[in-house]
């Protein structure tokens, strides 16, 4: 149930031609994401994703094949506070490994203390994600997306706008980075380039594959003991037409916006789940208006990407604005077929939102069925991923834990 027409899919896929200058590159990344960094094509690179049998290989762009050296460079950059203007924050400030690379906040907070309108996206399995933001259908390349937190100004994330030369100087002075950049980009120019920073960050994020949860061991590795009876009953509920969860959270990624090698096309799906209906008009609170921001179509008001449910039990609070605090709140929301807000500036009956997806129809659960559903969702927690040293902070504590 995609919210993009075939014509708009074609338009979104084109993207503008890359412009000269970093400010222009940020603007291009904000509205396009793909063409500035080359065509999307299948490659394997030399990185071992450690996938279970039957789990698909991610589709990696041919112009930036993933290698262990790029991943290691990207890991250092990801955790380095020198990638913020004031030296106080890193990518990891909003993306913590123990929370599946979310931050536990309803809305993200930038390096200058500015609160953002939406929550930090989970980074687990970003290599399989065809849409990187909550509602931007054009942002499909991690290399392009990295420019936004680095150099974007509204709102400030890492706060490096106008400080490109400062960033390059910081990294070039570090002898470790001199070695890491040479290893990641052999034969490249001796100077550090923003382009290579974003390519390395993309490679590290693509390496963040979560595929060793109890459910993965049960489904892909043939371990029939990995799920108990309650979780198996919850799986049946999750994939039933009665609850309809799987329509928006399906496949190996548990998301409707996904892509991988061998998939005939990259899916882009956006859904209105009845979270708001201000004044009964279908409106969502500014600036979180969903896909409508990019299409201008009234029916796209409040349509957002359905994020992956992998590791969902460690990524609270939920929804694009963190307005549902617990997994029980989420279950209650979908059981009711939307949210009723009786007071305040956002008052309205989301159950009656005219743009609400037909998959959000409501259901009833017994107490046991609720526990079974939660047991299944818990089985999607990949504890190995949450503490995998390959993805951990590489900087020693004496260096300020960067």
XYZ file of C-alpha atoms in Angstrom:
402
model
C 0.000 0.000 0.000
C 2.544 2.525 -1.154
C 1.772 6.235 -0.825
C 3.821 7.079 -3.933
C 2.202 6.824 -7.359
C 4.214 5.133 -10.140
C 4.797 8.554 -11.734
C 6.062 10.019 -8.453
C 8.237 6.955 -7.933
C 9.911 7.663 -11.282
C 10.354 11.342 -10.464
C 11.743 10.573 -7.023
C 14.184 8.083 -8.493
C 15.811 10.591 -10.826
C 17.352 13.071 -8.416
C 19.168 16.216 -9.567
C 22.646 16.423 -10.982
C 25.334 17.001 -8.368
C 26.218 20.642 -7.942
C 29.573 22.097 -7.062
C 30.238 23.142 -3.503
C 29.396 21.540 -0.194
C 26.382 23.729 0.564
C 24.855 22.703 -2.738
C 25.706 19.082 -1.995
C 23.796 19.274 1.273
C 20.785 20.743 -0.526
C 20.968 17.994 -3.113
C 21.214 15.335 -0.416
C 18.161 16.744 1.300
C 15.976 16.334 -1.772
C 17.594 13.570 -3.799
C 20.184 11.370 -2.202
C 21.139 9.063 -5.067
C 22.635 10.450 -8.205
C 25.235 12.653 -6.572
C 26.983 9.492 -5.427
C 26.620 7.290 -8.472
C 24.192 4.593 -9.647
C 22.644 2.008 -7.362
C 24.001 -1.385 -8.395
C 24.746 -4.726 -6.831
C 28.174 -5.451 -5.456
C 29.523 -7.764 -2.794
C 32.699 -5.994 -1.742
C 34.997 -7.909 0.596
C 33.118 -7.548 3.879
C 31.736 -10.610 5.689
C 28.256 -9.756 6.997
C 28.045 -13.089 8.889
C 24.556 -13.766 7.612
C 22.601 -16.895 8.481
C 21.629 -19.283 5.669
C 18.791 -17.911 3.584
C 19.189 -14.325 4.800
C 19.510 -12.010 1.774
C 22.661 -10.126 0.919
C 22.348 -6.340 1.066
C 22.536 -4.372 -2.153
C 25.622 -2.155 -1.961
C 26.255 0.619 -4.476
C 28.965 -0.247 -6.985
C 30.670 3.136 -6.553
C 31.313 2.454 -2.853
C 31.954 -1.277 -2.330
C 32.110 -2.210 1.332
C 35.462 -3.371 2.706
C 36.717 -4.128 6.216
C 39.056 -1.136 5.961
C 36.245 1.287 5.141
C 34.107 -0.142 7.925
C 36.918 0.328 10.449
C 37.543 3.890 9.326
C 33.810 4.573 9.467
C 33.622 3.133 12.985
C 36.275 5.553 14.220
C 34.530 8.477 12.525
C 31.119 7.438 13.863
C 32.290 7.643 17.474
C 34.539 10.688 17.100
C 33.360 13.954 18.700
C 35.692 15.836 16.373
C 32.912 15.371 13.814
C 30.896 18.033 15.618
C 31.522 21.747 15.439
C 31.933 22.215 19.187
C 33.570 18.837 19.815
C 30.814 17.642 22.154
C 28.920 15.101 20.066
C 29.408 12.305 17.585
C 27.084 10.206 15.444
C 26.967 7.798 18.385
C 25.492 10.504 20.613
C 22.145 9.891 18.899
C 22.789 6.263 17.932
C 23.800 4.038 20.855
C 24.729 0.436 20.197
C 22.933 -0.911 23.292
C 19.702 0.620 21.965
C 20.136 -0.758 18.442
C 21.666 2.603 17.498
C 18.784 4.753 18.716
C 19.119 7.086 21.713
C 16.138 6.476 24.000
C 14.796 10.016 23.527
C 11.431 11.030 22.132
C 13.195 13.570 19.928
C 16.880 13.788 19.140
C 19.055 16.551 20.628
C 21.798 18.093 18.503
C 25.315 19.046 19.512
C 24.218 22.590 20.400
C 21.343 21.370 22.551
C 18.694 22.002 19.922
C 15.782 19.566 20.156
C 14.700 17.985 16.897
C 11.105 17.385 15.853
C 11.594 13.642 15.349
C 13.366 10.756 17.016
C 16.676 9.278 15.885
C 16.254 6.500 13.329
C 17.405 3.018 14.278
C 20.514 2.072 12.295
C 20.314 -1.720 12.546
C 20.052 -3.213 9.034
C 20.341 0.121 7.280
C 21.976 -1.764 4.408
C 18.520 -3.170 3.625
C 16.600 0.098 4.016
C 15.356 1.733 0.826
C 14.211 4.934 2.587
C 16.562 6.366 5.193
C 14.391 9.053 6.801
C 10.957 9.078 8.366
C 9.221 10.525 5.321
C 11.678 11.644 2.603
C 11.164 9.319 -0.385
C 14.288 10.614 -2.127
C 16.898 9.976 0.563
C 18.192 6.534 -0.390
C 21.981 6.736 -0.106
C 23.780 6.779 3.226
C 26.675 8.655 1.624
C 24.326 11.533 0.817
C 22.389 11.324 4.069
C 25.574 11.762 6.119
C 25.925 15.308 4.786
C 22.747 16.383 6.577
C 23.779 15.730 10.201
C 27.326 16.875 9.463
C 26.631 20.148 7.676
C 22.908 20.827 7.908
C 21.808 23.952 9.778
C 18.076 23.537 10.374
C 18.005 21.909 12.813
C 21.619 21.656 13.942
C 22.839 18.110 14.488
C 26.654 17.995 14.419
C 27.018 21.658 13.572
C 29.839 21.663 11.009
C 28.230 24.040 8.523
C 30.973 26.363 7.296
C 33.635 24.362 9.171
C 34.621 21.904 6.457
C 38.263 22.988 6.504
C 38.331 22.739 10.298
C 37.026 19.179 10.134
C 39.597 18.165 7.522
C 42.424 19.724 9.547
C 41.351 17.908 12.703
C 41.442 14.538 10.979
C 44.613 15.111 8.963
C 46.587 15.925 12.119
C 45.797 12.500 13.588
C 48.388 9.867 12.593
C 45.853 7.072 13.194
C 43.491 8.629 10.673
C 46.346 9.019 8.223
C 46.778 5.236 8.321
C 43.055 4.473 8.317
C 42.284 6.672 5.301
C 45.200 5.204 3.318
C 44.009 1.681 4.096
C 40.383 2.441 3.250
C 41.122 4.340 0.038
C 44.414 3.004 -1.363
C 45.647 5.009 -4.305
C 43.426 7.918 -3.352
C 44.559 11.510 -2.851
C 46.783 12.174 0.164
C 44.374 14.758 1.581
C 41.261 13.788 3.527
C 38.089 14.483 1.547
C 34.538 14.973 2.773
C 33.482 12.496 0.107
C 35.639 9.799 1.703
C 34.346 10.629 5.181
C 30.785 10.040 4.032
C 31.706 6.868 2.139
C 33.369 5.411 5.230
C 30.449 6.373 7.473
C 28.096 4.716 4.986
C 30.152 1.529 4.992
C 30.120 1.329 8.786
C 26.354 1.794 8.886
C 25.880 -0.839 6.187
C 27.906 -3.231 8.320
C 25.387 -2.892 11.172
C 23.494 -6.052 10.272
C 21.310 -7.590 12.963
C 20.501 -11.207 12.047
C 21.175 -13.314 15.155
C 18.064 -12.867 17.271
C 16.226 -15.885 18.699
C 13.774 -15.481 15.817
C 16.628 -15.623 13.288
C 18.003 -18.756 14.913
C 14.532 -20.274 14.773
C 13.734 -19.243 11.187
C 17.088 -19.294 9.399
C 19.316 -21.621 11.419
C 16.730 -24.294 12.096
C 16.916 -24.098 15.883
C 13.378 -25.083 16.840
C 14.143 -24.475 20.503
C 15.009 -20.788 19.976
C 11.357 -19.712 20.370
C 9.154 -20.902 23.196
C 5.467 -21.707 22.741
C 4.358 -18.196 23.686
C 6.628 -16.552 21.089
C 5.447 -18.973 18.413
C 1.834 -18.107 19.180
C 2.807 -14.436 19.014
C 4.392 -15.012 15.610
C 1.116 -16.468 14.342
C -0.755 -13.438 15.656
C 1.746 -11.006 14.130
C 1.416 -12.568 10.683
C -2.362 -12.956 10.866
C -4.928 -10.953 8.896
C -6.615 -10.312 12.217
C -3.809 -8.062 13.497
C -2.299 -7.211 10.061
C 1.073 -6.179 11.550
C 3.036 -7.890 8.795
C 1.620 -5.693 6.025
C 3.731 -2.779 7.249
C 6.444 -4.776 9.024
C 7.171 -7.764 6.815
C 10.043 -9.724 5.326
C 13.474 -10.272 6.835
C 13.772 -6.583 7.706
C 10.334 -6.304 9.352
C 9.774 -3.139 7.337
C 7.834 -2.333 4.172
C 10.627 -0.086 2.842
C 13.386 -2.498 1.934
C 15.785 -3.703 -0.708
C 18.383 -6.431 -1.098
C 20.232 -8.392 -3.741
C 17.833 -10.374 -5.910
C 14.812 -8.242 -5.009
C 13.098 -7.100 -8.192
C 12.654 -3.511 -6.985
C 13.238 -1.412 -3.902
C 9.984 -0.971 -1.999
C 8.999 2.437 -0.644
C 6.002 2.400 1.665
C 4.535 5.159 3.818
C 1.533 4.783 6.089
C -0.777 6.978 8.141
C -1.455 5.030 11.335
C -3.989 7.353 12.924
C -1.629 8.886 15.455
C -3.208 12.338 14.993
C -6.290 13.921 13.428
C -6.187 17.532 14.581
C -9.652 19.013 14.739
C -11.006 16.126 12.693
C -9.331 17.505 9.572
C -6.656 14.850 9.115
C -3.872 17.282 10.023
C -0.699 16.272 11.840
C 1.248 18.729 14.031
C 3.864 20.828 12.268
C 6.559 20.173 11.207
C 5.886 16.429 11.305
C 3.455 16.205 8.419
C 5.011 13.103 6.853
C 5.151 12.443 3.140
C 2.949 15.489 2.526
C 6.029 17.677 3.044
C 7.515 16.254 -0.167
C 4.471 15.606 -2.348
C 2.014 18.331 -1.315
C -0.800 15.824 -1.735
C -3.448 16.091 1.032
C -3.806 12.312 1.164
C -0.115 12.024 2.124
C -0.592 14.057 5.314
C 0.706 11.962 8.227
C 2.144 9.168 6.085
C 5.454 7.945 7.519
C 7.848 5.093 6.917
C 7.100 2.009 8.987
C 10.484 1.377 10.646
C 11.963 -2.056 11.188
C 10.783 -3.887 14.292
C 14.078 -5.658 14.802
C 15.301 -4.978 18.350
C 12.053 -3.086 18.938
C 12.046 -3.874 22.661
C 15.169 -1.719 23.197
C 14.195 1.236 20.994
C 11.487 2.963 23.066
C 9.910 5.504 22.913
C 8.013 4.822 19.718
C 6.585 6.599 16.666
C 8.275 9.333 14.666
C 7.884 11.806 17.516
C 8.360 9.438 20.437
C 4.803 10.057 21.600
C 4.141 6.435 22.637
C 6.330 5.510 25.599
C 6.049 1.726 25.836
C 5.381 -1.315 23.687
C 2.071 -1.726 25.508
C 1.149 1.806 24.410
C 1.897 0.782 20.828
C -0.231 -2.351 21.069
C -3.058 -0.309 22.616
C -2.789 2.209 19.785
C -3.177 -0.384 17.042
C -5.803 -2.354 18.953
C -7.901 0.834 19.110
C -7.356 1.541 15.413
C -5.744 4.904 16.142
C -5.284 7.372 18.981
C -7.910 9.600 20.574
C -6.558 12.854 22.036
C -9.310 14.638 23.936
C -7.501 17.859 24.835
C -4.576 20.098 23.939
C -3.479 21.636 20.644
C -3.370 18.245 18.903
C -6.809 17.073 20.028
C -8.620 14.847 17.596
C -9.693 11.273 16.962
C -6.980 9.493 15.010
C -9.276 6.525 14.576
C -11.322 8.656 12.187
C -8.395 10.170 10.271
C -9.500 10.238 6.611
C -5.984 9.316 5.443
C -5.500 6.410 7.841
C -4.210 3.154 6.356
C -6.778 0.410 5.975
C -4.373 -1.881 7.800
C -4.997 0.061 11.036
C -8.488 -1.288 11.608
C -8.297 -2.260 15.276
C -8.494 -5.628 17.006
C -9.055 -7.218 20.376
C -6.566 -9.305 22.352
C -6.895 -11.480 25.394
C -4.345 -10.979 28.167
C -2.563 -14.167 27.038
C -2.494 -13.065 23.408
C -0.950 -9.761 24.428
C 1.785 -11.593 26.292
C 2.317 -13.892 23.309
C 2.655 -10.951 20.932
C 5.161 -9.287 23.253
C 7.085 -12.566 23.525
C 7.391 -12.648 19.739
C 8.534 -9.027 19.579
C 11.092 -9.774 22.292
C 12.402 -12.642 20.155
C 13.507 -10.019 17.601
C 16.126 -8.699 20.049
C 19.630 -9.543 18.817
C 21.699 -9.411 22.002
C 24.865 -10.292 20.100
C 24.398 -7.266 17.856
C 23.819 -4.959 20.818
C 27.250 -5.756 22.238
C 29.235 -6.835 19.158
C 32.774 -5.408 19.548
C 32.970 -4.867 15.787
C 30.468 -2.039 16.197
C 31.614 -0.642 19.537
C 33.437 2.590 20.361
C 37.077 2.126 19.260
C 38.429 5.142 21.109
C 40.134 4.483 24.474
C 38.677 6.181 27.533
C 41.829 8.254 28.000
C 41.057 9.922 24.640
C 37.795 11.225 26.012
C 35.698 8.271 24.790
C 35.270 10.438 21.699
